Short mmCIF file of C-alpha atoms in Angstrom, two decimals:
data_model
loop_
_atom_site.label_atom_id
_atom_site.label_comp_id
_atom_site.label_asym_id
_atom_site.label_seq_id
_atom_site.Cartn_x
_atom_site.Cartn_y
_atom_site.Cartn_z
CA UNK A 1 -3.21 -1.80 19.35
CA UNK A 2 -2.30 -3.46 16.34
CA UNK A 3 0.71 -4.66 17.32
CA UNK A 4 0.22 -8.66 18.59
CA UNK A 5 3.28 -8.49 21.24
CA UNK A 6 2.01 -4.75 22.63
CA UNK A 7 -1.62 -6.61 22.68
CA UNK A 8 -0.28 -10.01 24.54
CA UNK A 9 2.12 -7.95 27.26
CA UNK A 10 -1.11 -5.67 28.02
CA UNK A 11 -2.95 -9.05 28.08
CA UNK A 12 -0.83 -10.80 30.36
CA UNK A 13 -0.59 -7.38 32.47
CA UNK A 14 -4.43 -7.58 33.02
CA UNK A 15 -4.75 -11.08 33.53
CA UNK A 16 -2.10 -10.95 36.49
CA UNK A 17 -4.41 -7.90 37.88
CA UNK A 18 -7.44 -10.16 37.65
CA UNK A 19 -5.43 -13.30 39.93
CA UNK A 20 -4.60 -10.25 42.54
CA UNK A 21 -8.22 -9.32 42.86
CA UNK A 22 -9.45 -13.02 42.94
CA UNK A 23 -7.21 -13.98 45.63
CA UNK A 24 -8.29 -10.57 47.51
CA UNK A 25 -11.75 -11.50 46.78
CA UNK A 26 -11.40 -14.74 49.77
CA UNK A 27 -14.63 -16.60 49.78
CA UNK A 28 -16.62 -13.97 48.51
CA UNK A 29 -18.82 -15.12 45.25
CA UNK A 30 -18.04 -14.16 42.07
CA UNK A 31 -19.13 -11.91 39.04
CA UNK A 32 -16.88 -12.20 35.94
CA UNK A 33 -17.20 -10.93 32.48
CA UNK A 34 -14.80 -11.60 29.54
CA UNK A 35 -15.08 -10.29 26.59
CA UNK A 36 -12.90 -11.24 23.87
CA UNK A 37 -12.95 -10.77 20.39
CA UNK A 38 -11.49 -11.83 17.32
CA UNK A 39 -8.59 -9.99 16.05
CA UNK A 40 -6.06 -10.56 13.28
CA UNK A 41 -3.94 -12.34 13.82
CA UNK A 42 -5.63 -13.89 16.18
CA UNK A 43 -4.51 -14.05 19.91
CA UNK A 44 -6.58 -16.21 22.29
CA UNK A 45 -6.73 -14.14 24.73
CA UNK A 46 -9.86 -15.39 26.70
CA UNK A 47 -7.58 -19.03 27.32
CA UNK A 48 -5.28 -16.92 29.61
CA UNK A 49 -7.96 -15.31 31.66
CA UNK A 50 -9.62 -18.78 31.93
CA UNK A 51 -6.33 -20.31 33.47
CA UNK A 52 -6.37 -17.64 36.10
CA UNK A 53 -10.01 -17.59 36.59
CA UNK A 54 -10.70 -21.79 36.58
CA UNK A 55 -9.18 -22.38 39.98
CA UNK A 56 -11.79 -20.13 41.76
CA UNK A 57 -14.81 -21.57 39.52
CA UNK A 58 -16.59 -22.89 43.60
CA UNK A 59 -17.30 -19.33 43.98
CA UNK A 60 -18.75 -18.14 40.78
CA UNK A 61 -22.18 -17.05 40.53
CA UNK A 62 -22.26 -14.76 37.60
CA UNK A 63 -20.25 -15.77 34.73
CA UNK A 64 -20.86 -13.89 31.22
CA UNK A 65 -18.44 -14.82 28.23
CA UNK A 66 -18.04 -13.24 24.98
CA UNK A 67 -15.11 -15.21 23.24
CA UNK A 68 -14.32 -17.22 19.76
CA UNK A 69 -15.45 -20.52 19.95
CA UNK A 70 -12.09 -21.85 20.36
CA UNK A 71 -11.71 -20.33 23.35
CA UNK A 72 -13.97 -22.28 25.27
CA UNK A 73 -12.11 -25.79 25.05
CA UNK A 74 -11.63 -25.19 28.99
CA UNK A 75 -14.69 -24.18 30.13
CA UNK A 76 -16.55 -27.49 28.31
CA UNK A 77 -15.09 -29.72 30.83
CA UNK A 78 -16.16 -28.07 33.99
CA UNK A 79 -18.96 -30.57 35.96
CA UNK A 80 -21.72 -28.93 37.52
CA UNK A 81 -19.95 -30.18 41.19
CA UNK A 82 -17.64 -27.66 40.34
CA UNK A 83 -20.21 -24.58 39.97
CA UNK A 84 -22.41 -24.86 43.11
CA UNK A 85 -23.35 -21.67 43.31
CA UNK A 86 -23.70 -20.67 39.74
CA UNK A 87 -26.95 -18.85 39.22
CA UNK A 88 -26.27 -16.89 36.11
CA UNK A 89 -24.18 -17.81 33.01
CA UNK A 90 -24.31 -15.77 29.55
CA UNK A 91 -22.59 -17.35 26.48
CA UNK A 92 -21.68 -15.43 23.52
CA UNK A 93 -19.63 -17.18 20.64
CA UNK A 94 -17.57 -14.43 18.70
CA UNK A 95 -17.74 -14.75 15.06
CA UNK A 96 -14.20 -16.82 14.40
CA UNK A 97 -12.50 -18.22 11.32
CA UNK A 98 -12.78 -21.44 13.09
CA UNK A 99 -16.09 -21.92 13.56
CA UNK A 100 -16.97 -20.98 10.39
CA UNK A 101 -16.51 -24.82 10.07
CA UNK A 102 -18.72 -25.81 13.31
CA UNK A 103 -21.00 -29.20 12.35
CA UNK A 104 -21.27 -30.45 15.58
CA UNK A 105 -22.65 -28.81 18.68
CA UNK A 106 -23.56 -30.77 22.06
CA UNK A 107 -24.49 -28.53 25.03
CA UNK A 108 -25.41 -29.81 28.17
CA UNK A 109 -26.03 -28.15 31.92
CA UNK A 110 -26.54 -25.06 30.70
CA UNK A 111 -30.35 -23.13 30.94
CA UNK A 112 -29.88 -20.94 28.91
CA UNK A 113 -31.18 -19.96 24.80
CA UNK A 114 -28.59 -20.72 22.38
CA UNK A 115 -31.04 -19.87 19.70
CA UNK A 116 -28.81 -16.72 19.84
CA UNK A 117 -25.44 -17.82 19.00
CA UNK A 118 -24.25 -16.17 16.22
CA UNK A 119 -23.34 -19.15 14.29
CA UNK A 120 -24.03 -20.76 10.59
CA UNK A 121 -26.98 -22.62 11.98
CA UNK A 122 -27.70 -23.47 8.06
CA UNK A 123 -24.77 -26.02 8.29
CA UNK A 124 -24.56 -27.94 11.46
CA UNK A 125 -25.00 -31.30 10.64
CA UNK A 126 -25.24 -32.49 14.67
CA UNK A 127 -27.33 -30.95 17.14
CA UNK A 128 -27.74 -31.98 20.88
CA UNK A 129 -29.01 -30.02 23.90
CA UNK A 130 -29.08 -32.11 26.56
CA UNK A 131 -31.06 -31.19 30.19
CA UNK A 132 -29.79 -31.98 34.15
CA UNK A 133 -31.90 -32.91 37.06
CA UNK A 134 -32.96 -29.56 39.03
CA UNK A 135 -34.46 -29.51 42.71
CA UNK A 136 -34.15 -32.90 42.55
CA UNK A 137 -36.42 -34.42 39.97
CA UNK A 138 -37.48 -31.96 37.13
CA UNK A 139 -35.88 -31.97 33.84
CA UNK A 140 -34.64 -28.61 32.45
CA UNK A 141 -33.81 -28.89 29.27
CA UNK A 142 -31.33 -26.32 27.33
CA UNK A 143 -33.11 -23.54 25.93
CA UNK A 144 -36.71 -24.46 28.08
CA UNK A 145 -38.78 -22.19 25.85
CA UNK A 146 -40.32 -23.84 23.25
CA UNK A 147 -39.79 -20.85 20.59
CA UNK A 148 -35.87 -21.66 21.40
CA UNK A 149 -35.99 -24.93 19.59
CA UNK A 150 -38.31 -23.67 16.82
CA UNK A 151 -35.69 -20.99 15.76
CA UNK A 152 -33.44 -23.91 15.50
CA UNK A 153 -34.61 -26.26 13.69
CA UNK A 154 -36.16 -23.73 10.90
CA UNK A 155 -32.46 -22.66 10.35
CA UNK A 156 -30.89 -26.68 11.03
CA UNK A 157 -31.90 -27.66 7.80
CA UNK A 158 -28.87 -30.06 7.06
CA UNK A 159 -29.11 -31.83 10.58
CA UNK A 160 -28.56 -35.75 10.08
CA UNK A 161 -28.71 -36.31 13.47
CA UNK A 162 -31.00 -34.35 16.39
CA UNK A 163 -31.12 -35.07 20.25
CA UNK A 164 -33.54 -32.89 21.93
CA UNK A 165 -34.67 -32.91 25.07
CA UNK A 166 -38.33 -31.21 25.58
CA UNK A 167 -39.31 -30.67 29.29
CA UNK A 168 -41.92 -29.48 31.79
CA UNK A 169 -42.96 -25.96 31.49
CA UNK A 170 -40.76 -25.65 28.10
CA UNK A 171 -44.13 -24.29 26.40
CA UNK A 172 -45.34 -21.37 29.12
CA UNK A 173 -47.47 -19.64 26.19
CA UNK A 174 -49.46 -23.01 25.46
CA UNK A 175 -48.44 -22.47 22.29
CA UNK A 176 -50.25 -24.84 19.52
CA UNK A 177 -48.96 -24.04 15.82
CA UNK A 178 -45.94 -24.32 14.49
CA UNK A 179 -44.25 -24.20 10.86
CA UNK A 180 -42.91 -27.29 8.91
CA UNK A 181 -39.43 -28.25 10.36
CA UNK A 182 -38.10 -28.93 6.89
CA UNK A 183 -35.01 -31.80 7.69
CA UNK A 184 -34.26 -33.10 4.55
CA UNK A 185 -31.18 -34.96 5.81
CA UNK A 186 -32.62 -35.83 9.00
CA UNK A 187 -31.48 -39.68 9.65
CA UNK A 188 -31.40 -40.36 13.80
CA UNK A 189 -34.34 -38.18 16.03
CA UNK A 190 -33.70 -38.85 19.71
CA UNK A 191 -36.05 -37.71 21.74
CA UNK A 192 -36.63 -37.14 25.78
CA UNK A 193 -40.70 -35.42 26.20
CA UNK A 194 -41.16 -34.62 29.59
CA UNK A 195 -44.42 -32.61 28.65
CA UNK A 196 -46.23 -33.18 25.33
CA UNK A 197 -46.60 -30.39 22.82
CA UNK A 198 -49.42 -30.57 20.86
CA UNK A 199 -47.85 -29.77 17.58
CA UNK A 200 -44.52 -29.29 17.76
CA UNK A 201 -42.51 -32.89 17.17
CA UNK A 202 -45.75 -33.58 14.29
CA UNK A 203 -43.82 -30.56 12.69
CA UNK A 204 -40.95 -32.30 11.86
CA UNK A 205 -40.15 -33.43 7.94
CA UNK A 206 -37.66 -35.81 7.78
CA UNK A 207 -38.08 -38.31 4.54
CA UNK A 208 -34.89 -39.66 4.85
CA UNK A 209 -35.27 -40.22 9.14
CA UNK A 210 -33.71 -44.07 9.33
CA UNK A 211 -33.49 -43.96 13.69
CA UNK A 212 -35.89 -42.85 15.94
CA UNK A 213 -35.60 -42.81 19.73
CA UNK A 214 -38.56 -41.68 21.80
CA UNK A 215 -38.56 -41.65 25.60
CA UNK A 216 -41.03 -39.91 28.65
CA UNK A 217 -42.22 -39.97 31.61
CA UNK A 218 -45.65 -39.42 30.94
CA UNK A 219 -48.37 -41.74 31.70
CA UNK A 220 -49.03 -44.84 29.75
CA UNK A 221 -51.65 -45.13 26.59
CA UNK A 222 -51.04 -41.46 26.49
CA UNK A 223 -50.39 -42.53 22.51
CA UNK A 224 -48.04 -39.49 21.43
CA UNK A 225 -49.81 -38.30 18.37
CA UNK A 226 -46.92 -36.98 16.50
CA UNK A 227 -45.51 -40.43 15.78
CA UNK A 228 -47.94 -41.06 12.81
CA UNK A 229 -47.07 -38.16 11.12
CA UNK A 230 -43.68 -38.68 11.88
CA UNK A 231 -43.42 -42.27 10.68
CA UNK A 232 -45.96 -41.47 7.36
CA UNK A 233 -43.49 -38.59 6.69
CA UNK A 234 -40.92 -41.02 6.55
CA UNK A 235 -42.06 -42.60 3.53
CA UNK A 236 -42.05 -45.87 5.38
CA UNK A 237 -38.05 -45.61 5.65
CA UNK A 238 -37.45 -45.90 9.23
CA UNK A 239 -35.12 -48.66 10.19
CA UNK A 240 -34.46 -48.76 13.97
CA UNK A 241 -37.09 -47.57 16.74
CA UNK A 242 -36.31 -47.43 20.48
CA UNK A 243 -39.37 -46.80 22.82
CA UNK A 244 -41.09 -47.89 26.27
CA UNK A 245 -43.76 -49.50 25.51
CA UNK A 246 -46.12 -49.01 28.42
CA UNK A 247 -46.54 -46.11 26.37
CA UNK A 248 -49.04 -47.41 23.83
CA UNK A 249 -51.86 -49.65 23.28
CA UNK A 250 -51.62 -53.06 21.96
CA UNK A 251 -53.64 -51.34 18.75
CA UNK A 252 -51.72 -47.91 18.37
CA UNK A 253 -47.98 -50.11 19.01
CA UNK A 254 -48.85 -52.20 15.60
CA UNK A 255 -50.15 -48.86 13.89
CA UNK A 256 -46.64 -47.63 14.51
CA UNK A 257 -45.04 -50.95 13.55
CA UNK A 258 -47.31 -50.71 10.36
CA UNK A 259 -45.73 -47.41 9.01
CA UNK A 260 -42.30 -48.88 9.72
CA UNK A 261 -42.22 -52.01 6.56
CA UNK A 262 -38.63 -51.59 6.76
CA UNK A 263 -37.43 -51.92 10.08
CA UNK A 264 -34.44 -54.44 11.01
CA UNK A 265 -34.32 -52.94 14.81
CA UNK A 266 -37.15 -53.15 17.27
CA UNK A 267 -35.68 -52.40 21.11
CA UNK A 268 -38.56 -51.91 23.55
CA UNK A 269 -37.20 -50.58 27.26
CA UNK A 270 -37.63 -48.66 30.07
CA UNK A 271 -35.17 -46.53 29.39
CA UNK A 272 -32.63 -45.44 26.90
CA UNK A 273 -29.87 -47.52 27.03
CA UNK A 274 -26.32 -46.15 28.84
CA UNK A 275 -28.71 -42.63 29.84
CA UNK A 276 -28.59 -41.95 33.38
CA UNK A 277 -32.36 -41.53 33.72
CA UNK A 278 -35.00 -43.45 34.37
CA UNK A 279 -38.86 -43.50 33.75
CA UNK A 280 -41.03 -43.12 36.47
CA UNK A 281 -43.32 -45.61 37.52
CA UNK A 282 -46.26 -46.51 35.43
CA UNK A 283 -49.01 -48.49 36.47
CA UNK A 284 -50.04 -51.22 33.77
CA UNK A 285 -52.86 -53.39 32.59
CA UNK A 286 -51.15 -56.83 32.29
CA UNK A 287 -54.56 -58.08 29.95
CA UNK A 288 -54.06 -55.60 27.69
CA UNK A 289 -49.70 -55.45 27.42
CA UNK A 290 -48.82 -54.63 23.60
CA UNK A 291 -45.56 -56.62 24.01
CA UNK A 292 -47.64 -60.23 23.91
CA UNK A 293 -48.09 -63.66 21.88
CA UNK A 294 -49.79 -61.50 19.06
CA UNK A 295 -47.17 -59.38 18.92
CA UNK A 296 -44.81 -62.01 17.86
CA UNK A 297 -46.98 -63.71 15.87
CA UNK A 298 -48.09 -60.67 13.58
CA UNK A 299 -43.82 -60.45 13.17
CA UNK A 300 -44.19 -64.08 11.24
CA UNK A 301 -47.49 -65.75 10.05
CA UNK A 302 -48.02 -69.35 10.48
CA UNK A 303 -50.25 -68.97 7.02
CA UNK A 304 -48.17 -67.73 3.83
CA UNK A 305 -51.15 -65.49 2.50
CA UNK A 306 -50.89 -62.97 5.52
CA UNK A 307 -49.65 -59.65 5.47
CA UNK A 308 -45.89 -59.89 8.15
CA UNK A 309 -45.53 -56.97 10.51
CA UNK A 310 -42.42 -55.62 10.03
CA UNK A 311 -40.86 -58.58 7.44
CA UNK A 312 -37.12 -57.32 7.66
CA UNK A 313 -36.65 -57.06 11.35
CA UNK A 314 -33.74 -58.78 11.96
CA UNK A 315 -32.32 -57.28 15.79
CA UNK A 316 -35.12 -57.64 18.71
CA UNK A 317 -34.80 -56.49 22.10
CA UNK A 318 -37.66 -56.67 24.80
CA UNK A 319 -35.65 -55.68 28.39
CA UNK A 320 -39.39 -54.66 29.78
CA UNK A 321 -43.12 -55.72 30.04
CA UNK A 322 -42.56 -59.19 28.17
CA UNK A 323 -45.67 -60.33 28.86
CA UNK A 324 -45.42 -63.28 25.92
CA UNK A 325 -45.46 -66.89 26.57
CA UNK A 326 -41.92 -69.08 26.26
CA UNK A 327 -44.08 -71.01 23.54
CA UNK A 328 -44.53 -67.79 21.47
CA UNK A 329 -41.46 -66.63 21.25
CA UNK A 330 -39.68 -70.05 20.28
CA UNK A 331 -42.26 -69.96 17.38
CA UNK A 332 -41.49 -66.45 16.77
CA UNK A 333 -37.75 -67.44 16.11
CA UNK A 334 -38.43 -70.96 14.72
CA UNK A 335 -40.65 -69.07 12.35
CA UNK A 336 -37.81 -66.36 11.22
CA UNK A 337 -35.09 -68.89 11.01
CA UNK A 338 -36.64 -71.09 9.08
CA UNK A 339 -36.63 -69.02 5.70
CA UNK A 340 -39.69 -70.82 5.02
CA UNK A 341 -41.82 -67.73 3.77
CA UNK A 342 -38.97 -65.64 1.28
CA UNK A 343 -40.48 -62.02 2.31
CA UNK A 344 -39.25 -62.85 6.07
CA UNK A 345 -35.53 -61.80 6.69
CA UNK A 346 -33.92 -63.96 9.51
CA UNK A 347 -32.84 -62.97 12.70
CA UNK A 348 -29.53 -61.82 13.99
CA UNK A 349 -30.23 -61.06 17.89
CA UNK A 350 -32.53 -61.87 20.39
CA UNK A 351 -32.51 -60.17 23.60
CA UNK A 352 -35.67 -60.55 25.74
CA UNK A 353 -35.57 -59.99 30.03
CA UNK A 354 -38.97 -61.55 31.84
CA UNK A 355 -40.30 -60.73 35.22
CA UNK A 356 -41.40 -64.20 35.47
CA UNK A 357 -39.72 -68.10 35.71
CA UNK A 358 -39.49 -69.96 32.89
CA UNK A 359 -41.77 -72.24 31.68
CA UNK A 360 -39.89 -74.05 29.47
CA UNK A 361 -36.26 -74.22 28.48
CA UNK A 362 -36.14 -73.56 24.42
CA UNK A 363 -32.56 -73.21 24.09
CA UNK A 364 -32.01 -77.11 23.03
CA UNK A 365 -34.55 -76.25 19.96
CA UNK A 366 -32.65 -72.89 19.18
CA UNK A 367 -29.04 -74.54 19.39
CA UNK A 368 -28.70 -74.86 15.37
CA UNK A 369 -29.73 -71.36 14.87
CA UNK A 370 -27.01 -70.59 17.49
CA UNK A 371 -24.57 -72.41 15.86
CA UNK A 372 -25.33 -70.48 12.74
CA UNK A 373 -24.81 -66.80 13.96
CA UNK A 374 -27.47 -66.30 16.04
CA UNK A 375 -26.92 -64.36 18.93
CA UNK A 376 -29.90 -64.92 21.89
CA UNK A 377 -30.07 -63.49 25.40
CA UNK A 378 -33.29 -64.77 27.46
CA UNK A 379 -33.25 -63.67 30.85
CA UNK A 380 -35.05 -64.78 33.70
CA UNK A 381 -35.50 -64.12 37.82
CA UNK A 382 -33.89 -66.11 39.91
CA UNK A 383 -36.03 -68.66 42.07
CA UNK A 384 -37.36 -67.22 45.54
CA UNK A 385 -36.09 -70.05 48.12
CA UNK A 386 -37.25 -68.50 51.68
CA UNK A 387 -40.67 -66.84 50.68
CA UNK A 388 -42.25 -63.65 49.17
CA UNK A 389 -39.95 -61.77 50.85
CA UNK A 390 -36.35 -63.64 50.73
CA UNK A 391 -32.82 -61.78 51.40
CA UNK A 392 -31.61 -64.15 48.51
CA UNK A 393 -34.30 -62.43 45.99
CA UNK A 394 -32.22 -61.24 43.04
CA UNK A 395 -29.04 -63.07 43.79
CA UNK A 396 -26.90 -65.37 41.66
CA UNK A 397 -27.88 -68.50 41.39
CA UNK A 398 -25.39 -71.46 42.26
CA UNK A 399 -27.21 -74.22 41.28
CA UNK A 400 -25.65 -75.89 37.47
CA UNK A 401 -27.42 -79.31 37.94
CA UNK A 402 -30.56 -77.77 36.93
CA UNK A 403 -30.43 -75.26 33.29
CA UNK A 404 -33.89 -73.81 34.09
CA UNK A 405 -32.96 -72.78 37.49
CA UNK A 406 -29.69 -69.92 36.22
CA UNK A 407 -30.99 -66.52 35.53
CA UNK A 408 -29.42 -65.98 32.43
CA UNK A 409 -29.67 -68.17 29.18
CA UNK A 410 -27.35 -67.84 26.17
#
């Protein structure tokens, strides 16, 4: 079989047998298996079954693969509307000249352990396994047992950039220990925790981590532990950090802040921006919000002697729980602009949404700062004109006479 035009007629032979049987098949489901491997030279021959085998993907429900990583350009773009009865799919990635220069991988959709792959895990320099919504509101994340992602990251030691998503029942042992996740490169974690493992993210050793995003569901002041050693582990390097804050105390949120003395980003949300999730509900104690007047004004000191929280923050973003005053926060940006105290770096954006009418329109004081580069986005509700309970609630407002009265200041 050695010669490459015997191997590509026999090829082409089969692969015409294989659209005879499918179209014999009718609406019956489907079990396929494909197995090809490298050869030299190469012939994709896995790209000429897919062609034949794509057009009847509605009826799969077993699918098992065994081809180069090449192969399986094809197969990527397939949506799970086009699988609806897929209940089983095996994924095995041949070894292949090719890949032998993989840095990247992104797999989504897919429950299965990719721990497996024979690949160089030793130089991927990207990893994300993203999770989709099954039986309607649990997250399954790729590879749901927690020893999956543990085989990974002790062989993803030159990662610069992780997205993992961790969801419910992805520990089934209750498993506790786990060894250092040595990430020497490490510089943007991304995280989605459906269900906290004691643990297993306070495993991860990543001096050089510059971006962290955390995001769950879980219920508030549930203060996830593994952020202190995360952020001490750091060496105080961390730069930009994206979180909900419902999730922490007033006290535990300027802990965090406290280990980050070089932060220039601070975005608090919901959610993370662009992801098609959201956070569930989460009851909160208004008296006790961390985002308040003492936040802002442990950002910049009205006395020179004390110690700034977070001195080089420079981007701020508040899109939930802004429970500050309109007073505080036009100190909090008089304060930064004024380059007053040296240590304090000035601000470039400002981007805070309230659930509540103004009290006070500050944009007149901020217009110089404007006028200098910075960028500010305040946004407010619109007024309620026929009671609690108004058809108009959350509409445009019309009105220009009055500034206080549009929904959106810039």
């Amino acid at each position: 079989m050695g010669d490459p035009l015997m191997v590509s007629q026999l090829t082409e032979i089969r692969a015409a047998a294989v659209k005879g049987w499918i179209a014999r098949s009718g609406t019956l489901p489907l079990s396929i298996s494909i197995c090809g491997w490298d050869m030299v030279p190469p012939i994709d021959h896995c790209k000429i079954f897919f062609q034949w085998i794509l057009p009847s993907s509605s009826r799969w429900k077993n699918i098992s693969l065994a081809c180069p990583a090449t192969s399986l350009t094809d197969f990527r773009e397939i949506s799970p509307s086009e699988v609806p009865i897929l209940e089983a799919l095996s994924l095995t990635i041949s070894h292949s000249g090719a890949a032998s220069s993989l840095r990247k991988i992104s797999v989504s959709g897919i429950n299965a352990d990719i721990s497996h792959f024979p690949l160089n895990w030793s130089k991927l320099t990207h990893l994300t396994l993203n999770g989709d919504t099954l039986n309607g509101y649990q997250w399954s994340p790729i590879g749901t047992v927690i020893d999956a992602f543990t085989r990974m990251l002790e062989r993803c030691f030159c990662l610069v950039s992780c997205r993992l998503y961790v969801g419910y029942g992805a520990n089934p042992g209750n498993r506790t220990e786990f060894p250092t996740f040595s990430l020497p490169l490490l510089e943007s974690l991304w995280l989605f925790e459906t269900e906290q493992i004691p643990g297993f993210l306070a495993a991860f050793d990543a001096p050089k981590l510059r971006k962290i995003e955390y995001w769950t569901p879980r219920s508030p002041m549930a203060g996830p532990s593994f952020l202190t050693r995360l952020l001490s582990n750091s060496g105080g390097g961390v730069q930009e950090l994206s979180t909900d804050p419902r999730l922490f105390s007033a006290h535990d949120l300027v802990k965090y802040l406290h280990l980050c003395p070089s932060l220039t980003s601070l975005s608090l949300s919901l959610a993370s921006p662009g992801s098609s999730f959201h956070t569930f509900p989460m009851p909160h104690d208004m008296s006790n919000s961390p985002v308040s007047d003492s936040l802002l004004q442990s950002f910049a000191h009205s006395k020179a002697d004390d110690e700034c929280l977070c001195p080089n923050l420079e981007k701020f973003t508040c899109l939930t729980e802004a429970h500050f005053s309109d007073d505080a926060l036009l100190e909090f940006i008089l304060r930064k602009q004024s380059g007053e105290d040296k240590r304090i770096k000035k601000l470039k954006s400002v981007n805070v949404t309230f659930a509540r009418r103004p009290t006070v329109d500050i944009m007149p004081q901020l217009s110089m700062h404007i006028s200098d580069g910075l960028k500010i986005s305040i946004t407010y509700p619109p007024h309620t004109y026929r009671g609690t309970f108004s058809l108009y609630d959350g509409l445009p407002e019309m009105d220009d006479a009055n500034p206080c009265s549009q929904p959106l200041f810039r």
